[in-house]
CSV table of C-alpha atoms in Angstrom, one decimal:
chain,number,residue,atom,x,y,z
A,1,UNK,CA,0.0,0.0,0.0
A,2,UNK,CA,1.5,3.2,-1.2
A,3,UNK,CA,2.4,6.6,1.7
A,4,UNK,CA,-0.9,8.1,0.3
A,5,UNK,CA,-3.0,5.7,0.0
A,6,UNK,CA,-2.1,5.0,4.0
A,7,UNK,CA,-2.0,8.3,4.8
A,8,UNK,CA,-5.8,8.9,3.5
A,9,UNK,CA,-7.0,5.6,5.1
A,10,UNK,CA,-5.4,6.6,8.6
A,11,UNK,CA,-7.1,10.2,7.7
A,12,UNK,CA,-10.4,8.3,7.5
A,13,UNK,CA,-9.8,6.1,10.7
A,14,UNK,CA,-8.8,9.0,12.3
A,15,UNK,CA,-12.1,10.8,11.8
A,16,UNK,CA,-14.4,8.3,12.8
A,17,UNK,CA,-12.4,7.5,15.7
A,18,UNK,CA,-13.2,11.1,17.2
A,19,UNK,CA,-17.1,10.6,17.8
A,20,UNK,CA,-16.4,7.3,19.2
A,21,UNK,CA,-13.8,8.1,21.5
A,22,UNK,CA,-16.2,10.9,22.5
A,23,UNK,CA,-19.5,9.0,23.0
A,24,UNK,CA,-17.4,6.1,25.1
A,25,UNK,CA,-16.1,8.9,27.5
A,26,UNK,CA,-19.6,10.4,27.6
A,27,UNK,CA,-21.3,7.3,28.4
A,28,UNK,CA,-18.4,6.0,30.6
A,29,UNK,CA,-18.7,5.6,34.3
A,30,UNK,CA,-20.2,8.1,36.6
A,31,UNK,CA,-20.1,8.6,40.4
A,32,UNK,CA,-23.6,9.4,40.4
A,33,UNK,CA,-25.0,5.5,40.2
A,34,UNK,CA,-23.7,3.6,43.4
A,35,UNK,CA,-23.5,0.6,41.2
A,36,UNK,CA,-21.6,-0.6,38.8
A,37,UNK,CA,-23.0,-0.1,35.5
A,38,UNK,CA,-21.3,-2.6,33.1
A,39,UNK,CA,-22.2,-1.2,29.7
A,40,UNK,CA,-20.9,1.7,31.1
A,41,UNK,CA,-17.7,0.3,32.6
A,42,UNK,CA,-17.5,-1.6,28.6
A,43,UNK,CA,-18.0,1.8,26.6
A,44,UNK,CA,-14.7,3.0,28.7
A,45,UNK,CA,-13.0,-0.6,28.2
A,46,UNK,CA,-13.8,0.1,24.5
A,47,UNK,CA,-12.9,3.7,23.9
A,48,UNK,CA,-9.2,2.8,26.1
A,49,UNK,CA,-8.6,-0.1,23.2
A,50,UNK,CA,-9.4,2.0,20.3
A,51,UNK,CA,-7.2,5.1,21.8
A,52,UNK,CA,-4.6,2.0,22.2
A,53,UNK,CA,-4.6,1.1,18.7
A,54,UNK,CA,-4.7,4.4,17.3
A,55,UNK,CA,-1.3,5.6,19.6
A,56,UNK,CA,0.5,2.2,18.4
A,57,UNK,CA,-1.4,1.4,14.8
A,58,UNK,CA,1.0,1.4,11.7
A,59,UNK,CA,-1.8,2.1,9.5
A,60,UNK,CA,-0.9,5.8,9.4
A,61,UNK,CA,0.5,8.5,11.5
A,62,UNK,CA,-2.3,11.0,10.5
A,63,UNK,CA,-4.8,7.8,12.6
A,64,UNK,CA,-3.7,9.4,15.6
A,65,UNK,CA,-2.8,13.0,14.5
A,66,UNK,CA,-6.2,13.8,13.4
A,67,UNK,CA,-8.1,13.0,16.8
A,68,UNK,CA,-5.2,14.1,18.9
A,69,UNK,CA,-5.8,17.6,17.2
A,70,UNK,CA,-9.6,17.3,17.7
A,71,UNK,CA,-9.3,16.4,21.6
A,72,UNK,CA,-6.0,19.0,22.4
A,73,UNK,CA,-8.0,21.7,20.5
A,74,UNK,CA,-11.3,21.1,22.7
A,75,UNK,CA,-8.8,21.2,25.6
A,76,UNK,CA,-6.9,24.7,24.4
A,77,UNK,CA,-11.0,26.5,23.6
A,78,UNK,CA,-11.8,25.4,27.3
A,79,UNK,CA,-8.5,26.5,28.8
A,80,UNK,CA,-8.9,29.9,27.0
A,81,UNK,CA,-12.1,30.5,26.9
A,82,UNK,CA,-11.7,30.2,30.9
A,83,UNK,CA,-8.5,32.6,31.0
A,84,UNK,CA,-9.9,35.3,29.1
A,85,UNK,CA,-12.8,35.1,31.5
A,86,UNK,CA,-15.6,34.2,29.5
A,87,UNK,CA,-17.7,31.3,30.3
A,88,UNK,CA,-16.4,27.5,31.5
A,89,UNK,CA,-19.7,26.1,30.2
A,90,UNK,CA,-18.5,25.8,26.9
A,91,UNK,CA,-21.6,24.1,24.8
A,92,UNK,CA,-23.6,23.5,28.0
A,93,UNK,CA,-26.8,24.4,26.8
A,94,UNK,CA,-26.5,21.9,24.1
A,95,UNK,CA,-26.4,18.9,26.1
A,96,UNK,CA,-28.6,16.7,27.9
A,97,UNK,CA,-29.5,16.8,31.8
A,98,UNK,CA,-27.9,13.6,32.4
A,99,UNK,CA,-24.7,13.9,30.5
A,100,UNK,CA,-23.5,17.4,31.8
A,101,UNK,CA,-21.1,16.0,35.0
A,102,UNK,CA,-19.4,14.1,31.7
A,103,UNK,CA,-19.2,16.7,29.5
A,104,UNK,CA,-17.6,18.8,31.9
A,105,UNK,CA,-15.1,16.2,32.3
A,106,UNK,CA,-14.7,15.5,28.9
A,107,UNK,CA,-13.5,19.3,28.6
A,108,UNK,CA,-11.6,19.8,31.5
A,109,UNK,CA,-9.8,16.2,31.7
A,110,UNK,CA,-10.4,13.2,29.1
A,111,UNK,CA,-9.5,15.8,26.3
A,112,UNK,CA,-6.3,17.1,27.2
A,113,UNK,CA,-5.0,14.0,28.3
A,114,UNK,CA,-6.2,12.0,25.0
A,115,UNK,CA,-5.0,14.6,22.7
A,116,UNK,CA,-1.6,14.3,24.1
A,117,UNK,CA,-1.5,11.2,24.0
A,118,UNK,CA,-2.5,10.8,20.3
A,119,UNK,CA,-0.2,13.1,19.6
A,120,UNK,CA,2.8,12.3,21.0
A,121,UNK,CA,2.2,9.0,19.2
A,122,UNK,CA,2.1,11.2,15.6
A,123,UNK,CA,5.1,12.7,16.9
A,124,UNK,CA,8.0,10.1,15.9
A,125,UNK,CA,9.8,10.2,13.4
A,126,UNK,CA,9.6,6.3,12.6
A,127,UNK,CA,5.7,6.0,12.1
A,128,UNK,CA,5.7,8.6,8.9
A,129,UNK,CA,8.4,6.7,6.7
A,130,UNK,CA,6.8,4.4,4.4
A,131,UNK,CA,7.4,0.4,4.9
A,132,UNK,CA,9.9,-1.2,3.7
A,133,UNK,CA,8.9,-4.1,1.6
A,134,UNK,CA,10.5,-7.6,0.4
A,135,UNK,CA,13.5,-7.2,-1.5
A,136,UNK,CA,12.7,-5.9,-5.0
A,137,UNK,CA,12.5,-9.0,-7.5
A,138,UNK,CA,15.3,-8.3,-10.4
A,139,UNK,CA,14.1,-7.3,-13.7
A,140,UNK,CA,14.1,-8.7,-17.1
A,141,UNK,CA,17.6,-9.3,-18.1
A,142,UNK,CA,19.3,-8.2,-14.9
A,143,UNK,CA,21.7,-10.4,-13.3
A,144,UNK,CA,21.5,-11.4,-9.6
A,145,UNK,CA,24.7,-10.2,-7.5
A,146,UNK,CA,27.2,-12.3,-7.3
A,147,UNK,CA,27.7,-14.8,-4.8
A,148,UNK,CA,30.1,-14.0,-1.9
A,149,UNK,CA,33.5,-15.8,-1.8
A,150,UNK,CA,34.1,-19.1,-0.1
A,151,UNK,CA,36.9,-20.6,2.0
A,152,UNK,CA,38.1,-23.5,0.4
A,153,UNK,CA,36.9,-26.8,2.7
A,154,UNK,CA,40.5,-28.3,3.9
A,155,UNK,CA,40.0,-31.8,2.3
A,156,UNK,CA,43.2,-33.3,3.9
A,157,UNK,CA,43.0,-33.8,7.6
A,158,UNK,CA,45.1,-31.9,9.9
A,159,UNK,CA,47.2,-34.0,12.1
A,160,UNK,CA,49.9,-32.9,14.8
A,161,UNK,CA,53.3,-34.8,15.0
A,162,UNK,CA,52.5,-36.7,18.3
A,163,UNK,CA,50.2,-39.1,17.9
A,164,UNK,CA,46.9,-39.0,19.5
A,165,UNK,CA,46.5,-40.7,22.6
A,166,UNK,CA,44.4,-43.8,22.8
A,167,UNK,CA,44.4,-47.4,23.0
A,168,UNK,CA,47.4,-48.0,19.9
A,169,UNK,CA,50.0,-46.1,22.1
A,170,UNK,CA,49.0,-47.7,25.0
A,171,UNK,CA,49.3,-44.0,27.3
């Protein structure tokens, strides 16, 4: 698979991967419920293996870049938008009843530290050079390398002056 053809299928991963991660951290565990809710406790399980495989996926660099953007820029508005002294509620009015205690820590928590971690996997070096492939086959009328050079096999055996020692010289 060619560097742009990878690079546009990570951009596509990478984009539906920011909804997802956002409705599992929504719909993750709350304190509110004194028991456990398991489909709850499952979305989180979920969203922290597919924020896994997008920090350590070799489909494409741009897999993690994209949402790690999405989630540190949602991070940056709030931190902003609170030092310049306008409202903390970013979006409040937009979201349900029962999902504002998450919201509010999917803006002041989850997003800064899963946009740093997304991108700081984008960040090496290693992940946007292309694969190497198999060696490349010769082409037509191209002749192989040559073989390296061998040590001749000593056909004669090797024998010092004294005899060996053994049941003919009777030591």
């Amino acid at each position: 698979m060619g560097n742009g053809v990878r690079h546009f299928a990570g951009a596509a991963v990478g984009v539906a991967a920011i909804p997802l991660i956002a409705a599992g951290l929504l719909y993750g565990p709350r304190a509110t419920t004194s028991v456990l809710d398991w489909t709850a406790t499952a979305a989180l399980a979920g969203t922290a293996v597919l924020i896994g495989v997008l920090a350590g996926s070799r489909i494409s660099p741009v897999a993690s870049l994209l949402p790690g953007l999405a989630f540190t820029a949602l991070a940056g508005a709030t931190v902003v938008r609170a030092a310049t002294g306008g409202d903390r509620r970013m979006g409040f009015d937009l979201v349900p009843a029962d999902y504002l205690d998450a919201y509010a820590a999917l803006l002041n928590t989850w997003s800064l530290v899963i946009g740093g971690i997304l991108l700081t996997a984008s960040v090496f070096p290693s992940r946007w050079r292309a694969r190497r492939g198999g060696a490349a086959a010769p082409e037509e009328g191209e002749e192989p390398p040559p073989l390296p050079k061998r040590v001749p096999f000593a056909s004669k055996r090797i024998t010092s002056a004294r005899p060996a020692p053994g049941p003919a010289t009777g030591r």
